[in-house]
Structure formats: structure tokens, C-alpha cells
């Protein structure tokens, strides 16, 4: 086992790309061999470099390379890695107490986070929140609450949706490989409806028309009075950063209200400033009944929440919700530091600015490379979908080749999408603009290398 050492006072990490070896370097390669012998094969690796330090918008590996981070650990370190306010609050909390179990003896941090969630999530109705460890767990609990509140069992999810890897959330997730393949049987009473996907939908299809198409499937195949909840990512994450056509979410909200079903907005990837507003639903003034949160909320520590209408949240009996670690005090301290950073540094404004810079450069790139079929996203949640020129045929090979070239050149990018043909960009919102520009330059070079 690696020995723990006394923590030195660490200087701030220079916000720069610096390559001193090939990527991955020899030390990372050696560690990858150790990893293969010790870690289960099913846990994948996007970029085989071992990280030693990270700060702001860079990751520094064990070979001394400083990489530009366009992934934020999958939309988590929105406030930057090791953000000062997060570090300070976590250090203070971890020295006071690390755990009591909130269900045994409560503490302020949990209540503070719930109050912040109740304040920041869409709508000014009376709300309650409950905290969990992971996004999947939050989604599971939102479904539990919707079922106990409505006394119905059917759950509607969407094509291309991703909600996690537990049994119920695997059922809600659309894509088989790698998330579900061989892991069934899955939870029953989950039904899938078509998503609004403007790039792939018939030209000119409006959000209202896409919603009518989805709701027709629900009414015919499930029955409106059987639906406990409709679970939707307001901007899809793993499914390919799909932004539904305007009016789609509002139509779902209206249908849920009219039919006594609960609208659950899964804002786990899109929430907490990522899209340039606190929540993606805010852009269209949609007020969901329940909102699930995780990822960006706690600056890198595991914390998730369900927030929503008091009458739904309070519908579960005492003891019906919880878990040993849910709302751990250290994770709550991190969330408070993270939310404080978002407010103090106007990270919504930063996300919008990043979105403008990225989208303009990517649209320019799309005029040169006809493999780029679509540039889309909202705020600092931006993607390009690669297709065979002039068609909708997915081009996953080019997406993988561009990602590989970026990695070799010191830029961390991620792919996603049902067809694996989407390159997504999620930089920490505190990334200096010079680093953002440099990262986009590397991306342009990677496209040029496609030939
Ligand atoms: C929209 C959405 N929901 C749920 C999850 C699952 O979260 P976790 O990995 O924390 O369980 C994710 C993770 O990527 C997500 O993007």
C-alpha cells in the first residue's frame, strides 16, 4: 500500500498546459499495469494517465505533464479542482467530525445544503430536500417518492436517456452497451418514449410536436392514469448532449400536471451553473415537481439530492428515506463551499461566456470539417456530433480518433452519445480564457489530423 505522507502546503497550480513526456508517460504506463492486476476490468479508463494533483482547469500527472481539462471528471469540478472554498470548508469539517449518520444524530451542514437546494431549484413553491451519495441513488429515491405520492407504479424515461448504473436506473437508461449489457433482468414498470432530438428528428419538428409524439406512446402503451412519474434530463448528458426543441419540456410539464403524474427533472449533469443558469429547466421557465442533483453540486465529493414539492417529498413515511452516508458532513461542507463559489464568482455568467467562445469556434470548425454534423449545447455543456458527411450516419471512429489526438496533445475530452459519435466539452467554469482558447486550438489540430 502507498504510504501516506504529511500534507505539504501546496502552492497554487499554474494554469498551463505543459508536456514533458509523451502522454501517457512511462510512470503512468507502469501504474496502468498495476491497475490491471488489481482493479476489476469492468471499470474503464478514458485516458490512462494517473493524476497526482489537479487545480482550477488542469490535471497534473505522475510524469509531470499538465493537461487541460475539458471534462471536469464528467461534469463534477465546475468550481475547479480543489477549489479554495471547498478545500477550506472540507478541511475544517473533517477535523471536527467525519460522520454521525444524519438519521441518528443530525448536524447543520445537511440542513444548510437542503435550504440551499430549496432556494436554488426552479419554482418558489414550498419545498423539501433529501440527500444521498450518488446520482443514481437520487434518481432511485425520486422514483420511490413519486410512487408513494401517486400510488401508481409506471415510470416513463426517454430514448438516449442516462440515469445511472443501479438496477432501477439501468432500466431507466437507454443504451445497452456498456451500461446494461448482460446485467439484466431489469426493474419492471419502466417505459421508454421518444426524445426530442432536433438533429435527428424530421426537419422542422417543434418541441410541442415531439412531446405529442412521446405522450402518444405513453397514453397508448402505458395509460395516463398509470404513470407515477416522467423522468427527463432537460439537456441529456451521456446520451449526447441532446437539447430538446423549445416547448418540449413545458409540454411534458403540462401533461404531468393534467394527469396527476410527477415530472422529475434529472439535473445531475446539467445542474449547478453548467448550462449558464442554476438549472437547465430555468432556461424555459419549466418548474418540475422533483429535481435530482449531484455531480457539480459538491466540487468533487460524493453528494446527491432530491428536491421538490413539499407534499411529494413528505409523502414517504418516517424512516422510508435515507442511507448510512447520505448527506455526509464532509460532502455537505464541500457543497456549501461549491455553492458559495458559484455565487461569489458568478459561474453562471462564466458558463455563458465559455459557451459563446466554444460555440463560435466549433461552428467555424464545422464549416471546414464536414464530419461535424451538429454543434449544440447550452452554456458550458457543448458538443459536436460527428456523422458521415451530408448524412445522419454516426461516425464514432472519427470521434474516437479526435479524442485520441487531443489526449496525446494534453487535452482531456470525453465522448458520449448512443452511437458513441459525440465529442463533449465540459470545462471547469473557472478555466482562464487563455487555457480555453489553447484547448480549442488543440481540438482544431486534432480535426486537421483526421485527414
Ligand atoms: C443525468 C444523469 N443522471 C444520473 C447519473 C448517475 O450519477 P452517478 O454516476 O453519480 O450515480 C448521471 C451520471 O453521469 C447523469 O449524467
PDB file of C-alpha atoms in Angstrom, residues 55-193:
ATOM      1  CA  UNK A  55      -6.372  22.565  -9.627  1.00  0.00           C
ATOM      2  CA  UNK A  56      -8.599  25.025 -11.465  1.00  0.00           C
ATOM      3  CA  UNK A  57      -8.657  23.747 -15.051  1.00  0.00           C
ATOM      4  CA  UNK A  58      -5.578  21.499 -15.157  1.00  0.00           C
ATOM      5  CA  UNK A  59      -4.676  17.936 -14.193  1.00  0.00           C
ATOM      6  CA  UNK A  60      -1.033  17.151 -13.423  1.00  0.00           C
ATOM      7  CA  UNK A  61       0.013  13.550 -13.953  1.00  0.00           C
ATOM      8  CA  UNK A  62       2.690  11.432 -12.269  1.00  0.00           C
ATOM      9  CA  UNK A  63       5.079  12.121 -15.159  1.00  0.00           C
ATOM     10  CA  UNK A  64       4.801  15.879 -14.592  1.00  0.00           C
ATOM     11  CA  UNK A  65       2.544  16.624 -17.571  1.00  0.00           C
ATOM     12  CA  UNK A  66      -0.034  19.346 -17.017  1.00  0.00           C
ATOM     13  CA  UNK A  67      -3.175  18.617 -19.049  1.00  0.00           C
ATOM     14  CA  UNK A  68      -6.027  20.972 -19.927  1.00  0.00           C
ATOM     15  CA  UNK A  69      -9.276  19.610 -18.524  1.00  0.00           C
ATOM     16  CA  UNK A  70     -12.338  19.771 -20.803  1.00  0.00           C
ATOM     17  CA  UNK A  71     -14.094  17.006 -18.834  1.00  0.00           C
ATOM     18  CA  UNK A  72     -14.319  18.148 -15.185  1.00  0.00           C
ATOM     19  CA  UNK A  73     -14.357  14.486 -14.113  1.00  0.00           C
ATOM     20  CA  UNK A  74     -17.639  14.123 -16.041  1.00  0.00           C
ATOM     21  CA  UNK A  75     -19.246  17.444 -15.137  1.00  0.00           C
ATOM     22  CA  UNK A  76     -18.234  17.462 -11.491  1.00  0.00           C
ATOM     23  CA  UNK A  77     -15.495  20.029 -10.831  1.00  0.00           C
ATOM     24  CA  UNK A  78     -17.424  23.006 -12.197  1.00  0.00           C
ATOM     25  CA  UNK A  79     -15.892  25.224  -9.499  1.00  0.00           C
ATOM     26  CA  UNK A  80     -12.440  23.943 -10.470  1.00  0.00           C
ATOM     27  CA  UNK A  81     -10.496  21.108  -8.969  1.00  0.00           C
ATOM     28  CA  UNK A  82      -9.510  21.598  -5.323  1.00  0.00           C
ATOM     29  CA  UNK A  83     -11.439  24.896  -5.292  1.00  0.00           C
ATOM     30  CA  UNK A  84     -10.175  27.028  -2.365  1.00  0.00           C
ATOM     31  CA  UNK A  85     -13.566  27.475  -0.648  1.00  0.00           C
ATOM     32  CA  UNK A  86     -14.271  23.744  -0.976  1.00  0.00           C
ATOM     33  CA  UNK A  87     -10.859  22.828   0.412  1.00  0.00           C
ATOM     34  CA  UNK A  88     -11.180  25.244   3.355  1.00  0.00           C
ATOM     35  CA  UNK A  89     -14.633  24.025   4.396  1.00  0.00           C
ATOM     36  CA  UNK A  90     -13.741  20.365   3.933  1.00  0.00           C
ATOM     37  CA  UNK A  91     -10.534  20.701   5.972  1.00  0.00           C
ATOM     38  CA  UNK A  92     -12.416  22.429   8.755  1.00  0.00           C
ATOM     39  CA  UNK A  93     -15.235  19.863   8.763  1.00  0.00           C
ATOM     40  CA  UNK A  94     -13.033  16.793   8.537  1.00  0.00           C
ATOM     41  CA  UNK A  95     -11.159  17.939  11.641  1.00  0.00           C
ATOM     42  CA  UNK A  96     -14.418  18.474  13.582  1.00  0.00           C
ATOM     43  CA  UNK A  97     -16.263  15.223  12.786  1.00  0.00           C
ATOM     44  CA  UNK A  98     -16.458  12.955   9.767  1.00  0.00           C
ATOM     45  CA  UNK A  99     -19.726  11.103  10.332  1.00  0.00           C
ATOM     46  CA  UNK A 100     -22.582  10.659  12.737  1.00  0.00           C
ATOM     47  CA  UNK A 101     -25.238   9.407  10.284  1.00  0.00           C
ATOM     48  CA  UNK A 102     -27.792  12.174   9.831  1.00  0.00           C
ATOM     49  CA  UNK A 103     -30.587   9.704  10.653  1.00  0.00           C
ATOM     50  CA  UNK A 104     -29.000   9.029  14.055  1.00  0.00           C
ATOM     51  CA  UNK A 105     -27.858  12.478  15.191  1.00  0.00           C
ATOM     52  CA  UNK A 106     -28.310  15.417  12.786  1.00  0.00           C
ATOM     53  CA  UNK A 107     -25.931  18.306  12.041  1.00  0.00           C
ATOM     54  CA  UNK A 108     -26.209  21.763  10.465  1.00  0.00           C
ATOM     55  CA  UNK A 109     -24.406  21.110   7.155  1.00  0.00           C
ATOM     56  CA  UNK A 110     -27.123  18.745   5.903  1.00  0.00           C
ATOM     57  CA  UNK A 111     -29.888  21.253   6.665  1.00  0.00           C
ATOM     58  CA  UNK A 112     -27.819  24.098   5.135  1.00  0.00           C
ATOM     59  CA  UNK A 113     -27.486  22.157   1.869  1.00  0.00           C
ATOM     60  CA  UNK A 114     -31.216  21.324   1.820  1.00  0.00           C
ATOM     61  CA  UNK A 115     -32.053  25.001   2.361  1.00  0.00           C
ATOM     62  CA  UNK A 116     -29.723  25.964  -0.499  1.00  0.00           C
ATOM     63  CA  UNK A 117     -31.327  23.357  -2.779  1.00  0.00           C
ATOM     64  CA  UNK A 118     -34.813  24.537  -1.858  1.00  0.00           C
ATOM     65  CA  UNK A 119     -33.789  28.117  -2.631  1.00  0.00           C
ATOM     66  CA  UNK A 120     -31.928  27.484  -5.897  1.00  0.00           C
ATOM     67  CA  UNK A 121     -34.050  24.875  -7.707  1.00  0.00           C
ATOM     68  CA  UNK A 122     -36.800  26.150 -10.049  1.00  0.00           C
ATOM     69  CA  UNK A 123     -40.075  27.430  -8.588  1.00  0.00           C
ATOM     70  CA  UNK A 124     -40.961  29.323  -5.427  1.00  0.00           C
ATOM     71  CA  UNK A 125     -43.392  26.763  -4.005  1.00  0.00           C
ATOM     72  CA  UNK A 126     -42.779  25.127  -0.633  1.00  0.00           C
ATOM     73  CA  UNK A 127     -40.009  22.550  -0.997  1.00  0.00           C
ATOM     74  CA  UNK A 128     -38.122  19.867   0.898  1.00  0.00           C
ATOM     75  CA  UNK A 129     -34.900  18.036   0.063  1.00  0.00           C
ATOM     76  CA  UNK A 130     -33.199  14.772   0.980  1.00  0.00           C
ATOM     77  CA  UNK A 131     -29.536  13.921   0.430  1.00  0.00           C
ATOM     78  CA  UNK A 132     -27.847  10.800  -0.908  1.00  0.00           C
ATOM     79  CA  UNK A 133     -24.423   9.636  -2.129  1.00  0.00           C
ATOM     80  CA  UNK A 134     -24.666   9.301  -5.887  1.00  0.00           C
ATOM     81  CA  UNK A 135     -26.766  10.485  -8.762  1.00  0.00           C
ATOM     82  CA  UNK A 136     -28.232   7.035  -9.317  1.00  0.00           C
ATOM     83  CA  UNK A 137     -29.337   6.883  -5.708  1.00  0.00           C
ATOM     84  CA  UNK A 138     -31.037  10.270  -6.040  1.00  0.00           C
ATOM     85  CA  UNK A 139     -32.942   9.112  -9.128  1.00  0.00           C
ATOM     86  CA  UNK A 140     -33.998   5.908  -7.336  1.00  0.00           C
ATOM     87  CA  UNK A 141     -35.341   7.970  -4.442  1.00  0.00           C
ATOM     88  CA  UNK A 142     -37.179  10.380  -6.737  1.00  0.00           C
ATOM     89  CA  UNK A 143     -38.980   7.379  -8.233  1.00  0.00           C
ATOM     90  CA  UNK A 144     -39.755   5.990  -4.759  1.00  0.00           C
ATOM     91  CA  UNK A 145     -41.276   9.334  -3.781  1.00  0.00           C
ATOM     92  CA  UNK A 146     -43.282   9.661  -6.986  1.00  0.00           C
ATOM     93  CA  UNK A 147     -44.671   6.158  -6.492  1.00  0.00           C
ATOM     94  CA  UNK A 148     -45.652   6.596  -2.873  1.00  0.00           C
ATOM     95  CA  UNK A 149     -47.172  10.014  -3.607  1.00  0.00           C
ATOM     96  CA  UNK A 150     -49.229   8.915  -6.632  1.00  0.00           C
ATOM     97  CA  UNK A 151     -49.804   5.297  -5.572  1.00  0.00           C
ATOM     98  CA  UNK A 152     -49.001   4.338  -9.160  1.00  0.00           C
ATOM     99  CA  UNK A 153     -46.068   2.349 -10.483  1.00  0.00           C
ATOM    100  CA  UNK A 154     -45.233   3.201 -14.124  1.00  0.00           C
ATOM    101  CA  UNK A 155     -42.143   5.278 -14.845  1.00  0.00           C
ATOM    102  CA  UNK A 156     -41.538   6.930 -18.213  1.00  0.00           C
ATOM    103  CA  UNK A 157     -37.987   7.555 -19.432  1.00  0.00           C
ATOM    104  CA  UNK A 158     -36.666   8.630 -22.826  1.00  0.00           C
ATOM    105  CA  UNK A 159     -34.599   7.388 -25.733  1.00  0.00           C
ATOM    106  CA  UNK A 160     -30.914   8.269 -25.240  1.00  0.00           C
ATOM    107  CA  UNK A 161     -31.533   8.917 -21.519  1.00  0.00           C
ATOM    108  CA  UNK A 162     -28.950   8.069 -18.873  1.00  0.00           C
ATOM    109  CA  UNK A 163     -29.782   7.869 -15.183  1.00  0.00           C
ATOM    110  CA  UNK A 164     -27.159   5.589 -13.608  1.00  0.00           C
ATOM    111  CA  UNK A 165     -25.976   2.035 -13.103  1.00  0.00           C
ATOM    112  CA  UNK A 166     -28.056   0.640 -10.211  1.00  0.00           C
ATOM    113  CA  UNK A 167     -30.788  -1.829 -11.101  1.00  0.00           C
ATOM    114  CA  UNK A 168     -33.648   0.655 -11.387  1.00  0.00           C
ATOM    115  CA  UNK A 169     -31.510   3.305 -13.074  1.00  0.00           C
ATOM    116  CA  UNK A 170     -30.120   0.756 -15.546  1.00  0.00           C
ATOM    117  CA  UNK A 171     -33.723   0.130 -16.507  1.00  0.00           C
ATOM    118  CA  UNK A 172     -34.217   3.881 -16.980  1.00  0.00           C
ATOM    119  CA  UNK A 173     -31.001   4.215 -19.000  1.00  0.00           C
ATOM    120  CA  UNK A 174     -31.472   3.688 -22.739  1.00  0.00           C
ATOM    121  CA  UNK A 175     -28.112   2.468 -24.014  1.00  0.00           C
ATOM    122  CA  UNK A 176     -27.279  -1.201 -23.609  1.00  0.00           C
ATOM    123  CA  UNK A 177     -23.524  -1.363 -24.203  1.00  0.00           C
ATOM    124  CA  UNK A 178     -21.711  -0.769 -21.869  1.00  0.00           C
ATOM    125  CA  UNK A 179     -24.228   0.202 -19.180  1.00  0.00           C
ATOM    126  CA  UNK A 180     -26.708  -2.683 -19.195  1.00  0.00           C
ATOM    127  CA  UNK A 181     -25.277  -5.434 -21.375  1.00  0.00           C
ATOM    128  CA  UNK A 182     -25.538  -8.786 -19.592  1.00  0.00           C
ATOM    129  CA  UNK A 183     -26.692  -7.224 -16.301  1.00  0.00           C
ATOM    130  CA  UNK A 184     -30.434  -7.917 -16.505  1.00  0.00           C
ATOM    131  CA  UNK A 185     -33.144  -8.666 -15.584  1.00  0.00           C
ATOM    132  CA  UNK A 186     -34.019  -5.026 -15.067  1.00  0.00           C
ATOM    133  CA  UNK A 187     -36.631  -3.371 -12.870  1.00  0.00           C
ATOM    134  CA  UNK A 188     -40.172  -3.628 -14.271  1.00  0.00           C
ATOM    135  CA  UNK A 189     -42.709  -0.859 -14.955  1.00  0.00           C
ATOM    136  CA  UNK A 190     -40.223   1.318 -16.871  1.00  0.00           C
ATOM    137  CA  UNK A 191     -41.395   2.560 -20.279  1.00  0.00           C
ATOM    138  CA  UNK A 192     -39.430   4.423 -22.913  1.00  0.00           C
ATOM    139  CA  UNK A 193     -40.704   7.275 -25.042  1.00  0.00           C
TER     140      UNK A 193
END
